[in-house]
Amino acid sequence: MIPVRGYEGAKVAVLGLGRSGLATARALVEGGAEALVWDDNEAARSRAADEGFTVADLTKAQSFQDVAALIVSPGIPHLYPAPNRVVQLAMDAGVPVDNDIGLFFRSFATDDWDRFDVTPKVIAVTGSNGKSTTSALIHHILCHVNRDAQLAGNIGRGVLDIDPPVDGSVVVLELSSYQTELARSLTPDIAVFTNLTPDHLDRHGGFGGYFAAKRRLFAEGGPDRAVIGVDEVEGQFMANQLAQGPTDDQVIRVSGSRKLAGNDWHVFAKKGFLAEWRKGRQVASIDLRAIPGLPGTHNHQNACAAYAALRPLGLAPKVIEAALHTFKGLPHRSQTIAEQNGVRYVNDSKATNADSAAKALSAFKNIRWICGGLEKEGGLGRVQAQLPNVAKAYVIGREAAAFALHLGDTPLEVCDTMERAVASAAAEAQPGDTVLLAPAAASFDQYDSFEKRGEDFISQVQAVLKA
């Protein structure tokens, strides 16, 4: 646990009592604060009370008398489309609003670090797609070389629930736009921006607000090194804003699809090969094509971002390359779950928007594509260029028929359920085909989460293959 510093003897309110909320309350108490907790869910309040926390109805204005701060969980709106009523009451009372990420950065460093030979580091990863895989890949490589490392934030453990750092520790944080937008303190040593595509636009008042939330990690965080994906204009703009000149190596530009030029520090993948260039000279090359845990150009971009984040820590290219070959991938992200009779079954349930689904579709040929769900803003325009890779689409979800209308002349079957989609796809698949779940939509019309959707896909595939 990371005890929260700066609130000793003060009352701090915590809104939302899921994993991060409870961890925050515990860390506040460990640091000497009094935690006043609230959740609209009665069962969550009851669990917090059983743990000994003071449950205070924060929906009443008088609850913020003598409160030093309100700490908000990521899923609770603090600005758009409208602030949660508790957040609004705190702002009306002049009470600072923060989140667990802000508390972490103000509390992580301690006087104990004076005795360390190697100062602990924080690598923070954000972006629309690939941030989970990039974060996990960085953590995997650090563990492979026996460096003390912890994975936290939007993946792994709650950020305040991790162990205090030891000499040479590295903490790898995956940060969502909800987290970067609200955190009052952001001070990573190395910050990574993977890419930007439309997502969560209702929570940020549009695409510009979404980009601004991501940009805070760099513009206000002031990292020693910034690893920036430049395959979109927003990344190009941010790299340009952060660099002090054409040879500034505090910015490492990354591309997953094209060769980069210039005398700066850059890492790119082209035709399956990762290349590192610095000061106009190539210093390393890695063949990514034979790494099963990183299929497709989108994962090659993730590999480039992870590689670039680790090079400033002194890891050699050959060491990183060896670790890449041992990476198995993450569940629900281009996860190969079975191969039988020449047919590959891949679970990419995390492809919850059109851009991430398009990247999954670009990684394979002869695809039996299981898609559909709760459609997001922006439609399916980004998948259109990859539809030639699709032999047939099998559409699921409560609005499957409406979703299917976006697929044009692509052969398709409206299946409604995962069970029917998997059965049909498996029955029609030929050797060389890939049965791919990449929904291009949220899961909440039929499932509690993308994880539950992916687990159902895995279960249905296993049932079909055993039959």
XYZ file of C-alpha atoms in Angstrom:
467
model
C 0.000 0.000 0.000
C 1.073 3.575 -0.704
C -0.061 5.686 2.293
C -1.543 8.983 1.124
C 0.523 11.959 2.230
C -0.589 15.512 2.903
C -3.931 14.860 4.615
C -2.837 13.838 8.099
C -5.667 14.568 10.538
C -7.977 15.816 7.767
C -11.329 14.548 6.556
C -11.257 13.328 2.945
C -14.398 12.198 1.129
C -14.301 9.215 -1.261
C -17.011 8.793 -3.911
C -17.357 5.342 -5.452
C -16.478 2.168 -3.557
C -15.290 -0.219 -6.211
C -11.733 -1.560 -6.347
C -10.010 1.824 -6.633
C -12.357 3.573 -4.186
C -11.820 1.112 -1.361
C -8.073 1.055 -1.980
C -8.081 4.863 -1.817
C -9.977 4.864 1.481
C -7.519 2.388 2.976
C -4.515 4.393 1.790
C -5.981 7.607 3.215
C -6.470 5.993 6.612
C -2.956 4.501 6.450
C -1.637 8.014 5.859
C -3.432 9.439 8.871
C -6.573 10.905 7.246
C -10.199 10.240 8.131
C -12.007 8.749 5.128
C -15.704 9.576 4.630
C -17.043 7.188 2.007
C -20.144 7.048 -0.186
C -21.566 4.996 -3.044
C -25.075 5.093 -4.484
C -25.098 1.303 -4.226
C -26.297 0.165 -0.812
C -24.363 -3.114 -0.936
C -21.121 -1.226 -1.601
C -21.808 1.062 1.353
C -22.494 -1.958 3.546
C -19.170 -3.585 2.586
C -17.323 -0.363 3.398
C -19.073 -0.082 6.773
C -18.168 -3.691 7.575
C -14.547 -2.753 6.904
C -14.806 0.039 9.474
C -15.092 3.088 7.239
C -17.351 6.021 8.080
C -20.218 6.081 5.584
C -21.382 9.678 5.025
C -24.216 10.694 2.707
C -22.276 12.948 0.350
C -25.426 13.881 -1.543
C -26.169 16.426 1.201
C -24.416 19.794 0.970
C -23.599 19.902 4.686
C -21.497 16.758 4.247
C -18.659 18.887 2.856
C -18.171 20.994 5.961
C -14.545 20.622 7.106
C -13.753 18.225 4.211
C -10.293 18.763 2.707
C -10.856 16.988 -0.645
C -13.192 14.762 -2.622
C -11.623 11.729 -4.313
C -13.666 10.421 -7.252
C -13.553 6.960 -8.842
C -12.896 6.834 -12.630
C -16.370 5.827 -13.776
C -18.109 8.821 -12.187
C -18.607 11.903 -14.419
C -16.903 15.030 -13.096
C -17.536 17.394 -16.024
C -19.352 16.026 -19.103
C -22.077 15.242 -19.951
C -22.796 16.727 -16.504
C -20.980 16.499 -13.165
C -22.200 13.884 -10.742
C -24.333 15.618 -8.100
C -21.769 14.899 -5.372
C -18.969 16.362 -7.493
C -21.116 19.446 -8.108
C -21.723 19.863 -4.373
C -17.990 19.641 -3.696
C -17.231 22.264 -6.345
C -19.985 24.517 -4.938
C -18.359 24.218 -1.516
C -14.891 24.975 -2.921
C -13.612 21.494 -2.024
C -10.795 20.278 -4.342
C -11.738 17.266 -6.482
C -9.027 14.678 -7.241
C -8.627 10.963 -7.943
C -6.404 8.119 -6.808
C -3.865 8.857 -9.542
C -3.353 12.369 -8.215
C -2.970 11.005 -4.689
C -0.460 8.432 -5.897
C 1.843 10.953 -7.547
C 1.841 13.227 -4.489
C 2.543 10.281 -2.164
C 4.824 7.877 -4.044
C 8.240 9.408 -3.248
C 9.396 9.278 0.377
C 12.495 10.128 2.410
C 13.477 6.438 2.255
C 14.550 7.001 -1.344
C 17.660 8.836 -0.105
C 19.272 5.478 0.654
C 18.491 3.933 -2.756
C 21.274 3.540 -5.312
C 18.752 3.691 -8.192
C 15.745 5.991 -7.834
C 12.395 4.283 -8.508
C 10.718 5.240 -11.782
C 7.151 5.569 -13.014
C 6.213 4.788 -16.622
C 2.695 5.994 -17.445
C 0.905 4.818 -20.602
C -2.174 6.416 -22.138
C -3.894 6.477 -25.530
C -7.068 5.195 -27.175
C -5.954 1.705 -28.211
C -3.106 -0.541 -27.205
C -2.375 0.997 -23.809
C -3.179 -2.206 -21.905
C -0.974 -4.372 -24.131
C 1.808 -1.766 -24.116
C 1.680 -1.469 -20.315
C 1.644 -5.231 -19.833
C 4.466 -5.658 -22.348
C 6.665 -3.105 -20.557
C 5.987 -4.853 -17.255
C 6.680 -8.278 -18.791
C 10.034 -7.188 -20.192
C 11.101 -5.651 -16.865
C 10.203 -8.866 -15.045
C 12.040 -10.885 -17.694
C 15.264 -9.018 -16.849
C 14.607 -9.409 -13.093
C 13.904 -5.715 -12.514
C 11.491 -5.096 -9.638
C 8.284 -3.950 -11.395
C 4.602 -3.506 -10.617
C 1.658 -3.037 -12.989
C -1.199 -0.831 -11.801
C -3.796 1.811 -12.615
C -6.358 0.832 -15.223
C -4.842 -2.664 -15.313
C -3.466 -4.908 -12.601
C -3.696 -3.527 -9.069
C -5.219 -0.304 -7.823
C -2.533 2.361 -7.940
C -2.579 2.961 -4.169
C -2.727 -0.770 -3.464
C 0.778 -1.522 -4.788
C 3.783 -2.270 -2.603
C 6.111 0.564 -1.581
C 9.017 0.731 -4.046
C 12.455 -0.719 -3.391
C 15.825 0.250 -4.830
C 15.482 0.440 -8.633
C 11.749 -0.272 -8.745
C 9.650 0.587 -11.792
C 5.905 1.151 -11.576
C 4.046 0.823 -14.874
C 0.699 2.631 -14.950
C -2.010 2.311 -17.552
C -4.022 5.542 -17.398
C -7.378 6.243 -19.013
C -8.534 9.670 -20.147
C -10.860 9.771 -17.126
C -7.837 9.413 -14.863
C -5.496 11.840 -16.621
C -8.175 14.515 -16.946
C -8.928 14.758 -13.210
C -5.623 13.981 -11.467
C -4.244 17.092 -9.745
C -0.715 15.694 -9.756
C 0.884 13.965 -12.766
C 4.643 13.474 -12.601
C 5.747 10.314 -14.456
C 9.394 9.811 -15.345
C 8.470 8.369 -18.745
C 5.090 8.958 -20.394
C 3.773 7.014 -23.393
C 1.042 8.096 -25.838
C -0.001 5.216 -28.103
C -2.576 6.772 -30.458
C -5.844 8.686 -30.559
C -9.158 7.633 -32.080
C -12.725 8.675 -31.153
C -13.853 7.164 -27.842
C -15.596 8.334 -24.650
C -16.565 11.547 -26.445
C -19.619 12.105 -24.238
C -17.362 12.175 -21.174
C -15.041 14.799 -22.645
C -17.378 17.114 -24.531
C -16.064 16.003 -27.930
C -12.851 14.895 -29.607
C -10.900 18.025 -28.638
C -11.710 17.512 -24.977
C -10.711 13.864 -25.252
C -7.320 14.799 -26.702
C -6.863 17.497 -24.050
C -7.423 14.896 -21.317
C -4.671 12.680 -22.747
C -2.353 15.625 -23.371
C -2.368 16.628 -19.679
C -0.055 13.714 -18.877
C 2.624 15.342 -21.026
C 1.926 19.076 -20.933
C 1.353 19.209 -17.168
C 3.162 16.036 -16.165
C 6.515 17.147 -17.546
C 8.021 13.652 -18.019
C 11.787 13.302 -18.445
C 11.052 11.273 -21.596
C 7.934 11.356 -23.761
C 7.221 8.440 -26.103
C 4.704 9.697 -28.648
C 2.833 7.723 -31.301
C 2.790 9.919 -34.390
C 0.505 7.954 -36.702
C -2.253 10.538 -36.104
C -1.999 14.302 -36.400
C -2.680 14.751 -32.682
C 0.435 12.759 -31.817
C 2.467 14.691 -34.378
C 1.247 17.962 -32.869
C 2.038 16.878 -29.312
C 5.548 15.667 -30.237
C 6.150 18.987 -31.967
C 4.943 20.908 -28.911
C 7.149 18.960 -26.501
C 10.392 18.856 -28.527
C 12.831 21.739 -28.099
C 14.340 21.199 -31.541
C 14.867 18.660 -34.356
C 17.544 16.756 -32.388
C 15.842 16.775 -28.967
C 15.982 13.211 -27.662
C 13.631 13.869 -24.741
C 10.869 13.034 -27.226
C 10.910 9.575 -28.833
C 8.572 9.397 -31.833
C 6.932 6.053 -32.585
C 5.112 4.710 -35.638
C 3.559 1.340 -36.244
C 3.101 1.748 -39.985
C 5.755 3.922 -41.632
C 9.416 4.815 -41.648
C 10.283 7.934 -39.686
C 13.042 10.316 -40.698
C 15.103 13.014 -39.009
C 17.942 13.366 -36.525
C 15.784 12.874 -33.451
C 15.186 9.615 -31.556
C 12.526 7.453 -33.185
C 11.305 3.866 -33.274
C 9.084 2.496 -36.028
C 7.823 -0.772 -37.484
C 7.551 -1.365 -41.204
C 6.705 -4.678 -42.861
C 7.085 -6.441 -39.532
C 10.515 -5.081 -38.599
C 11.117 -2.745 -35.659
C 13.883 -0.202 -36.208
C 15.450 2.243 -33.752
C 17.161 5.361 -35.088
C 19.021 8.002 -33.119
C 20.894 11.061 -34.393
C 20.463 9.904 -37.995
C 21.883 6.390 -37.428
C 20.114 3.059 -37.064
C 21.077 1.419 -33.778
C 18.814 -1.661 -33.674
C 16.443 -3.860 -35.673
C 14.039 -6.586 -34.494
C 11.942 -8.984 -36.602
C 8.460 -8.901 -35.017
C 6.761 -11.200 -37.522
C 7.525 -14.444 -35.710
C 6.382 -13.282 -32.257
C 3.029 -15.059 -31.695
C 1.961 -12.825 -28.815
C 2.137 -9.692 -30.979
C 0.232 -10.323 -34.242
C -0.608 -7.498 -36.644
C 0.533 -3.947 -37.229
C -1.342 -2.643 -34.186
C 0.665 -4.939 -31.929
C 3.833 -3.950 -33.760
C 3.012 -0.374 -32.766
C 2.575 -1.553 -29.165
C 5.960 -3.273 -29.334
C 7.581 -0.082 -30.637
C 6.061 1.980 -27.812
C 7.161 -0.505 -25.141
C 10.652 -0.760 -26.642
C 10.982 3.040 -26.741
C 9.844 3.382 -23.113
C 12.454 0.899 -21.903
C 15.494 2.113 -23.823
C 15.929 5.220 -21.588
C 16.164 2.833 -18.609
C 19.268 1.313 -20.159
C 17.848 -1.989 -21.444
C 19.762 -3.246 -24.481
C 17.937 -4.028 -27.747
C 18.890 -7.717 -27.666
C 17.601 -8.033 -24.101
C 14.280 -6.480 -25.084
C 14.071 -8.682 -28.186
C 14.520 -11.863 -26.138
C 11.763 -10.784 -23.751
C 9.366 -9.963 -26.619
C 9.494 -13.583 -27.746
C 8.243 -14.765 -24.340
C 5.226 -12.433 -24.245
C 1.974 -14.403 -24.486
C -0.371 -11.457 -24.963
C -3.279 -10.323 -22.827
C -6.650 -12.013 -22.430
C -9.287 -10.618 -24.804
C -6.677 -8.790 -26.921
C -5.720 -10.688 -30.097
C -5.681 -13.799 -27.909
C -5.349 -17.069 -29.795
C -7.443 -19.524 -27.811
C -7.432 -22.572 -30.114
C -6.314 -23.969 -33.452
C -8.025 -26.997 -34.944
C -8.177 -28.417 -38.462
C -6.259 -25.451 -39.777
C -8.693 -22.902 -38.275
C -7.496 -20.342 -35.763
C -9.820 -18.909 -33.078
C -8.914 -15.435 -31.797
C -10.524 -13.512 -28.950
C -10.232 -9.725 -29.307
C -13.264 -8.770 -27.211
C -11.392 -5.631 -26.125
C -11.882 -4.271 -29.666
C -14.788 -2.154 -28.458
C -14.568 0.566 -31.125
C -14.237 0.635 -34.896
C -10.567 1.598 -34.918
C -9.427 -1.250 -32.677
C -11.584 -3.703 -34.633
C -10.068 -2.468 -37.908
C -6.599 -3.148 -36.529
C -7.608 -6.655 -35.531
C -9.095 -7.277 -38.985
C -5.873 -6.100 -40.618
C -3.854 -8.741 -38.744
C -5.492 -11.775 -40.392
C -6.829 -13.045 -43.717
C -9.908 -15.145 -44.514
C -11.726 -13.971 -41.409
C -14.968 -15.338 -40.003
C -15.775 -12.107 -38.133
C -17.982 -12.113 -35.027
C -19.050 -8.509 -34.450
C -21.794 -6.351 -32.987
C -23.001 -5.006 -29.674
C -23.713 -1.536 -28.339
C -22.592 0.739 -31.159
C -20.376 3.719 -30.268
C -20.217 7.233 -31.675
C -18.410 7.498 -34.981
C -19.962 4.425 -36.582
C -17.987 1.739 -38.407
C -16.230 3.865 -41.016
C -12.761 2.780 -39.953
C -13.440 -0.921 -40.578
C -14.538 -0.458 -44.182
C -11.026 -0.689 -45.633
C -10.490 -4.052 -43.899
C -13.720 -5.718 -45.006
C -11.996 -7.463 -47.974
C -10.275 -9.611 -45.332
C -13.677 -10.830 -44.118
C -15.040 -14.015 -45.644
C -18.261 -13.607 -43.662
C -19.558 -11.602 -40.698
C -21.633 -13.111 -37.900
C -23.464 -10.297 -36.123
C -24.467 -10.477 -32.450
C -26.193 -8.107 -30.047
C -29.668 -6.841 -29.328
C -29.475 -4.528 -32.355
C -27.717 -7.027 -34.614
C -29.925 -6.329 -37.640
C -29.256 -2.578 -37.447
C -25.519 -3.180 -36.973
C -25.465 -5.446 -40.036
C -26.701 -2.588 -42.235
C -23.271 -0.921 -41.875
C -21.453 -3.868 -43.487
C -22.490 -3.227 -47.065
C -21.949 -6.152 -49.449
C -19.988 -8.235 -46.945
C -21.538 -11.720 -46.658
C -23.167 -11.899 -43.247
C -25.509 -13.725 -40.937
C -27.529 -12.062 -38.178
C -26.936 -14.425 -35.275
C -28.006 -12.346 -32.260
C -26.224 -14.599 -29.719
C -22.605 -15.624 -29.246
C -23.588 -19.303 -29.145
C -25.164 -19.170 -32.594
C -22.375 -17.011 -34.056
C -19.582 -19.315 -32.923
C -21.457 -22.430 -34.042
C -22.105 -20.997 -37.511
C -18.596 -19.622 -37.968
C -16.955 -22.862 -36.858
C -19.208 -24.965 -39.108
C -18.392 -22.854 -42.185
C -14.673 -22.223 -41.521
C -12.130 -23.732 -43.910
C -8.432 -24.499 -43.286
C -6.559 -21.202 -43.273
C -9.525 -19.247 -41.886
C -9.532 -17.266 -38.629
C -12.656 -17.073 -36.483
C -12.202 -13.637 -34.922
C -14.222 -11.959 -32.194
C -13.549 -8.227 -32.674
C -16.940 -6.663 -31.933
C -16.315 -2.989 -32.872
C -18.873 -2.192 -30.175
C -19.362 -2.064 -26.423
C -20.612 -5.161 -24.624
C -23.244 -3.708 -22.309
C -26.279 -4.696 -24.367
C -25.643 -8.360 -23.518
C -22.723 -8.545 -21.072
C -21.482 -6.750 -17.957
C -18.059 -6.172 -19.517
C -15.878 -6.971 -22.517
C -14.191 -9.597 -20.316
C -17.495 -11.443 -19.838
C -18.114 -11.280 -23.588
C -14.659 -12.723 -24.281
C -15.165 -15.467 -21.716
C -18.434 -16.430 -23.398
C -16.657 -16.610 -26.765
C -13.967 -18.855 -25.282
C -16.599 -21.076 -23.675
C -18.566 -21.413 -26.908
C -15.428 -22.196 -28.937
C -14.389 -24.870 -26.462
C -17.870 -26.402 -26.590
C -17.889 -26.486 -30.406
C -14.413 -27.992 -30.674
C -15.218 -30.708 -28.144
C -18.463 -31.675 -29.887
